[in-house]
Coordinates of C-alpha atoms and ligand atoms in Angstrom, one line a residue:
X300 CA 0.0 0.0 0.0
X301 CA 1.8 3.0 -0.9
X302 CA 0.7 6.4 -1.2
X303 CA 2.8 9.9 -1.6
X304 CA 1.7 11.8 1.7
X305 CA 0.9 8.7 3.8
X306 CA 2.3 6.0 5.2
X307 CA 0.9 2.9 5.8
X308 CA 2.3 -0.3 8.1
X309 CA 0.6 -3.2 9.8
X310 CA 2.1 -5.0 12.4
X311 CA 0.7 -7.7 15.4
X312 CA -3.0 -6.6 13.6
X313 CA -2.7 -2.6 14.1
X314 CA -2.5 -0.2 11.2
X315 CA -0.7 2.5 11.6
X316 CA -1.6 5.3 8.9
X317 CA 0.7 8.4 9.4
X318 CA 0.0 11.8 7.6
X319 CA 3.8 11.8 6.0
X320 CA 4.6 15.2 5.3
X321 CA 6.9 15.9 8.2
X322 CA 8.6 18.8 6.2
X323 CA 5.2 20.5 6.1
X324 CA 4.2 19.7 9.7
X325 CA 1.7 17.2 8.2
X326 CA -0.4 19.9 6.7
X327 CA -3.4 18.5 4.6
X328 CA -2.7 19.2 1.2
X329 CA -5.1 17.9 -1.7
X330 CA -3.0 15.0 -2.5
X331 CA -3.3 14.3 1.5
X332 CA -6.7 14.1 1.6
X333 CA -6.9 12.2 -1.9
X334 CA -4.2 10.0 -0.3
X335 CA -6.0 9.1 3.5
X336 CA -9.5 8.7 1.3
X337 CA -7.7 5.6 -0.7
X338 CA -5.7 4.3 2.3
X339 CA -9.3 4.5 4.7
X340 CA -10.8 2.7 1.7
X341 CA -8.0 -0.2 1.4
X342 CA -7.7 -0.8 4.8
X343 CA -11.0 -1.0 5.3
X344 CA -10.5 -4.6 3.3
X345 CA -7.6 -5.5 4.8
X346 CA -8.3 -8.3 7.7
X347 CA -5.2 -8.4 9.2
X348 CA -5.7 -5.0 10.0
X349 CA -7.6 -4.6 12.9
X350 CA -7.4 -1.2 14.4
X351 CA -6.1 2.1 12.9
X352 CA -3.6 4.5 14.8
X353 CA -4.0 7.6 13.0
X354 CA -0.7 10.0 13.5
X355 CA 1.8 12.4 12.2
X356 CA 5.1 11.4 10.5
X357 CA 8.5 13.8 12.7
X358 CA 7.4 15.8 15.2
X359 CA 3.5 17.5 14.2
X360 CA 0.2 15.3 14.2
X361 CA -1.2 17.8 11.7
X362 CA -1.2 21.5 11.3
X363 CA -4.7 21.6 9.7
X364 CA -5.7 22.1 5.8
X365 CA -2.8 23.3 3.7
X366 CA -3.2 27.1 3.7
X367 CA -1.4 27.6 1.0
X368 CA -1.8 24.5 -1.5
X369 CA -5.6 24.6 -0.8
X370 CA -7.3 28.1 0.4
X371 CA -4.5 29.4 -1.4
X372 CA -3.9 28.1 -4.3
X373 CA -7.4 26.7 -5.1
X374 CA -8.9 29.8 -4.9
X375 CA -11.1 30.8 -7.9
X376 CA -10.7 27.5 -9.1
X377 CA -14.3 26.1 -7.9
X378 CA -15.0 23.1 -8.8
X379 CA -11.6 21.6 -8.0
X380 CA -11.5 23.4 -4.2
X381 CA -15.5 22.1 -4.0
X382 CA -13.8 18.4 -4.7
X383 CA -11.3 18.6 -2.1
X384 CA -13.2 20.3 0.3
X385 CA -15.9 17.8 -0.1
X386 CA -13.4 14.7 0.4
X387 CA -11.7 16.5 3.4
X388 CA -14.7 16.6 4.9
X389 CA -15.8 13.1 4.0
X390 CA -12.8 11.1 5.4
X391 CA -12.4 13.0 8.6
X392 CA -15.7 13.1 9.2
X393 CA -18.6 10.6 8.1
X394 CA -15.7 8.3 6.9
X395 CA -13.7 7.7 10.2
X396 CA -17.0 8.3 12.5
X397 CA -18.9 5.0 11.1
X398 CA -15.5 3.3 9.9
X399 CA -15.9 -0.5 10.6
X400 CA -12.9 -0.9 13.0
X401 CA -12.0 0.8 15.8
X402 CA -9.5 3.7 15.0
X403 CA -7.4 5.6 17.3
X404 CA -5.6 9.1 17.3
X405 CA -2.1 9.2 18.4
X406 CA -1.4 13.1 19.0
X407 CA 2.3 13.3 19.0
X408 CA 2.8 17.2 18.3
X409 CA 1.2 20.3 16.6
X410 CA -2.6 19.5 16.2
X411 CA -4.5 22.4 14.5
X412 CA -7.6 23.7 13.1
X413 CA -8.9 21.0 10.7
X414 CA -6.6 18.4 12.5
X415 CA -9.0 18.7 15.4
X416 CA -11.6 17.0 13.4
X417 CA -9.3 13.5 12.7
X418 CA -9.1 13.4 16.5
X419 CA -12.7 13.6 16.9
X420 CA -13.5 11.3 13.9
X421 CA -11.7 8.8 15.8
X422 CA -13.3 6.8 18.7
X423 CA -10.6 7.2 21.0
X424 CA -7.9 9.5 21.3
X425 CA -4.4 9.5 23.0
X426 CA -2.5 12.5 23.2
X427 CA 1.5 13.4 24.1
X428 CA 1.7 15.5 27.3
X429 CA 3.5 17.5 25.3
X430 CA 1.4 18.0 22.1
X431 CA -0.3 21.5 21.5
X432 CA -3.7 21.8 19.8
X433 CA -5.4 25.1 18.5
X434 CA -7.8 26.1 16.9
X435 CA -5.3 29.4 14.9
X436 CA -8.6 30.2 12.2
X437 CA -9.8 33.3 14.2
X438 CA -5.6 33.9 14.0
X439 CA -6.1 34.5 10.1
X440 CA -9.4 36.3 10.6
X441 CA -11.5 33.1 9.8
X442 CA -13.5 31.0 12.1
X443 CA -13.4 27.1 12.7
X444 CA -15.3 26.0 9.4
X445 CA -15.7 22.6 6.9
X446 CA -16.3 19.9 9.3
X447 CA -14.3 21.3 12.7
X448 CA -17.2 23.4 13.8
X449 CA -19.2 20.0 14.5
X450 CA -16.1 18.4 15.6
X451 CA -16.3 20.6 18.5
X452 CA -19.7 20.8 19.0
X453 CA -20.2 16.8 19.0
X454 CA -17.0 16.4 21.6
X455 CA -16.3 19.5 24.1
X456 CA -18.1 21.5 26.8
X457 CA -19.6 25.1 25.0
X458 CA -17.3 27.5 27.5
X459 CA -14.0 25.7 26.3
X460 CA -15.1 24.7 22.5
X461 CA -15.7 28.9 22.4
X462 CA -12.9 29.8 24.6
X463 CA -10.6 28.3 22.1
X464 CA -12.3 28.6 19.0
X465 CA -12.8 33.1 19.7
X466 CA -9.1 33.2 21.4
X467 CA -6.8 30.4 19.3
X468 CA -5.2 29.7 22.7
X469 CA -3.4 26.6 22.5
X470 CA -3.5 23.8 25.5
X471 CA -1.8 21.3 26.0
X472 CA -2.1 16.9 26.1
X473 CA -2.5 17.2 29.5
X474 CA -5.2 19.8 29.3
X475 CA -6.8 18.1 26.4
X476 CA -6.8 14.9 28.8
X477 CA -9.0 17.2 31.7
X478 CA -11.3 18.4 28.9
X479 CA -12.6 14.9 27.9
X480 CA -11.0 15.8 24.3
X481 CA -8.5 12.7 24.1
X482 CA -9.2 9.7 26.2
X483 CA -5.2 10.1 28.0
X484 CA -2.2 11.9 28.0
X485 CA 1.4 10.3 28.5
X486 CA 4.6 11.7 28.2
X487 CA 5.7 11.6 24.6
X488 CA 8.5 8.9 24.9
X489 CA 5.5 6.4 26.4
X490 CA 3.2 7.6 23.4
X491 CA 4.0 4.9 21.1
X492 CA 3.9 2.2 23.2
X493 CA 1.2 3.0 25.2
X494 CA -1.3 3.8 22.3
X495 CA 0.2 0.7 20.4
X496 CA -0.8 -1.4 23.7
X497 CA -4.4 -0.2 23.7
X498 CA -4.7 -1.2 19.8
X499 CA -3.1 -4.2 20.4
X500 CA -5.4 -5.0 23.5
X501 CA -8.7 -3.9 21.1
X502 CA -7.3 -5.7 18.2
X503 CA -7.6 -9.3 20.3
X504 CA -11.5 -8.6 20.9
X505 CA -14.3 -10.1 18.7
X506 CA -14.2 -7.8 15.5
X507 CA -18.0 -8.2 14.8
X508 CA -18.7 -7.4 18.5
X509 CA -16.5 -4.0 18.2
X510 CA -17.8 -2.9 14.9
X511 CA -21.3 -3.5 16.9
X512 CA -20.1 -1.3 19.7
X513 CA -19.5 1.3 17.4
X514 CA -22.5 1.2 15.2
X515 CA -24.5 0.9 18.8
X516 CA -23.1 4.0 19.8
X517 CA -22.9 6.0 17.1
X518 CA -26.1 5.2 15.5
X519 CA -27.9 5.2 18.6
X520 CA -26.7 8.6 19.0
X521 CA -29.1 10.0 16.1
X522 CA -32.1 8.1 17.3
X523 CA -35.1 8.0 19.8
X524 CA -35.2 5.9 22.0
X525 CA -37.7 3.3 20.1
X526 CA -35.6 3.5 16.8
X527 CA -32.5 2.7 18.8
X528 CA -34.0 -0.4 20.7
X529 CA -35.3 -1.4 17.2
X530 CA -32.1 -1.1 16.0
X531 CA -29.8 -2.6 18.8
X532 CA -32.1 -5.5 18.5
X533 CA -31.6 -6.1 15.0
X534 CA -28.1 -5.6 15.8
X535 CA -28.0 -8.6 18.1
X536 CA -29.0 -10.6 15.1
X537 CA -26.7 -9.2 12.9
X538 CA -24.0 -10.1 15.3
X539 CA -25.5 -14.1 15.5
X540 CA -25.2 -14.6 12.1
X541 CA -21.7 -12.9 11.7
X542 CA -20.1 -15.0 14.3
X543 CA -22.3 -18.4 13.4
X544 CA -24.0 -18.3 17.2
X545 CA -20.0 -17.7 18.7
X546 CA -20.8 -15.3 21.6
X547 CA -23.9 -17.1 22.9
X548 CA -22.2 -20.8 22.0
X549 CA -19.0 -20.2 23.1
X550 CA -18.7 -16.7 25.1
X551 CA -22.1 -17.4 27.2
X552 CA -21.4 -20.9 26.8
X553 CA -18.2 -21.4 28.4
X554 CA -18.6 -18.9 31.1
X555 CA -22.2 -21.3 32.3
X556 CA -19.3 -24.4 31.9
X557 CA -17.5 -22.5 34.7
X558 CA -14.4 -21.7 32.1
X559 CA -13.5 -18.2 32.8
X560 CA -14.7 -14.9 34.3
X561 CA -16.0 -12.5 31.5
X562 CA -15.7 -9.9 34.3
X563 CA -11.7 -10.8 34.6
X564 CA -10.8 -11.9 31.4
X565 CA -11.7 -12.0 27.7
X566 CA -12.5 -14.8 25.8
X567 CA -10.8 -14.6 22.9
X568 CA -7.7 -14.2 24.5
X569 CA -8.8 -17.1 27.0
X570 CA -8.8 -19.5 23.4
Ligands
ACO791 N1 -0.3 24.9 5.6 C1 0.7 25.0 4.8 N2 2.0 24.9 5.2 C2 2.2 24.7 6.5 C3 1.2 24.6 7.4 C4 -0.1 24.7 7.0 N3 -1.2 24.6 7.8 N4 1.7 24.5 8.7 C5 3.1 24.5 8.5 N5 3.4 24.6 7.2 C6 4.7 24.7 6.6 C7 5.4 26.0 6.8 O1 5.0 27.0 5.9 C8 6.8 25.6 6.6 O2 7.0 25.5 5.2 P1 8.4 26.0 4.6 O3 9.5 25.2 5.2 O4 8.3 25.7 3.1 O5 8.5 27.4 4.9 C9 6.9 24.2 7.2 O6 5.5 23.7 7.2 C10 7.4 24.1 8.6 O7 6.6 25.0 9.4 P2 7.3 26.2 10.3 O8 6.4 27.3 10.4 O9 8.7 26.5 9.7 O10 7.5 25.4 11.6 P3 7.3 25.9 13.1 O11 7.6 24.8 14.0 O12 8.1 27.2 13.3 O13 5.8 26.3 13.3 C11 3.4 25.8 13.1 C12 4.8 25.3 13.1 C13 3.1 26.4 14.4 C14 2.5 24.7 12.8 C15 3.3 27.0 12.0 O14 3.8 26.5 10.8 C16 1.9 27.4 11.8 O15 1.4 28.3 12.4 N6 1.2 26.8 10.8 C17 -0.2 27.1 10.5 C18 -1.1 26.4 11.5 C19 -2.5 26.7 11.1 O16 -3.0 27.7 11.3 N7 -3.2 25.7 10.5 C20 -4.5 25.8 9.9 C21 -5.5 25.5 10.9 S1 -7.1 26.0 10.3 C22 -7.6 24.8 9.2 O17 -7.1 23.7 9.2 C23 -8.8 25.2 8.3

């Protein structure tokens, strides 16, 4: 799988997609955004990947859309700016939010503006004590717009999602930890192994359960409370027929055999 501004590598069942333009700070240019739409799409067919890490090649996550390759240069030119603003959108957005495996944002530096909307994409988020996040648009006389507005909205208490979005102040991993905005902060020498331990530990679950727990939430989310019960139910089923009866044979099964604890232990690392 290669790609010119991202780099793909898969190893013990984790994915770890990196924006790759460290010279840039990882800046989302078009070829980016064309780039993480194909790589989302491969890996999406791709069993042995698991779970994605989502990060930043050198020392940036992402410094948000390419100001100058794509407000600058695009502008005028509609149709292609309406494409790639369209796509950016798209991947970060609808893309990651309902993307069948679990996916995980590894903050390891600058994080800004549209970058904020990868982290939220993602179901979980781990961030480097050390990595700074802001949201610079009302900097260039601009406000949060494309899909970071929503990003915000759908992840952060209103007093600091406005705090940051009218001041551009920039906080901190740590900080970002206490707002609920990544799951953990760890000093960046323990970032990679840390997140890698979580992917690995959410790569050995059930993968039809997972990509359940996600459409569960997520869906469930957008519904009433009837609709959702409707739909958790026909989940259930869904979930029966993927795994040929496997959690109610095997994971109900061998707990009522006395087998193991599913309160201690999981059972697909109990096989
Ligand atoms: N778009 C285009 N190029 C960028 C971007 C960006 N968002 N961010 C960094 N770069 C480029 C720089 O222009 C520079 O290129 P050059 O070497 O050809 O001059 C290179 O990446 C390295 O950046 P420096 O500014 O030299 O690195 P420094 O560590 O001093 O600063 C920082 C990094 C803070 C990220 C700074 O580059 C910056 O403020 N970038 C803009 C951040 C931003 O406002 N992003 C947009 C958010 S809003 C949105 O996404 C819609």
């Amino acid at each position: 799988m290669e790609y010119k501004t991202v780099k793909v590598e898969i190893k013990d069942h984790v994915a770890r997609v990196s924006l790759n333009r460290p010279e840039k700070k990882n800046a989302m240019s078009p070829q980016l955004h064309r780039d993480m739409t194909q790589a989302l799409e491969d890996l999406r067919y791709v069993d042995d990947a698991k779970v994605l890490v989502i990060t930043g090649a050198g020392d940036a996550f992402c410094a948000g859309m390419d100001l100058k390759e794509f407000f600058h240069e695009l502008k005028g030119v509609q149709s292609e700016y309406d494409r790639i603003y369209r796509m950016a959108t798209e991947w970060r957005g609808r893309t990651l939010r309902y993307y069948p495996k679990p996916t995980i944002a590894m903050v390891n530096g600058y994080c800004f503006g549209g970058a904020f909307s990868i982290v939220e994409g993602c179901d979980l988020a781990v961030s480097a004590n050390e990595a700074q996040f802001g949201l610079s648009e009302i900097n260039f006389r601009m406000f949060p717009g494309g899909s970071v507005s929503k990003s915000l909205a759908n992840l952060l208490r209103p007093r600091d999602a406005l705090l940051y979005a009218m001041t551009g102040r920039r906080f901190n991993g740590v900080k970002a930890a206490d707002m609920g905005w990544v799951n953990m902060s760890v000093p960046l020498a323990d970032l990679e192994e840390q997140t890698m331990a979580l992917a690995r530990e959410i790569a050995a679950k059930d993968p039809v359960a997972l990509r359940a727990c996600k459409d569960g939430y997520r869906f469930s989310l957008e519904m009433s409370w009837e609709a959702s019960m409707s739909y958790t139910a026909a989940k259930e089923h869904e979930v029966m027929v993927l795994q040929k009866g496997a959690w109610l044979e095997s994971g109900i099964g061998d707990f009522v055999k006395g087998l193991y604890k599913p309160g201690l232990e999981s059972h697909t690392e109990k096989k």
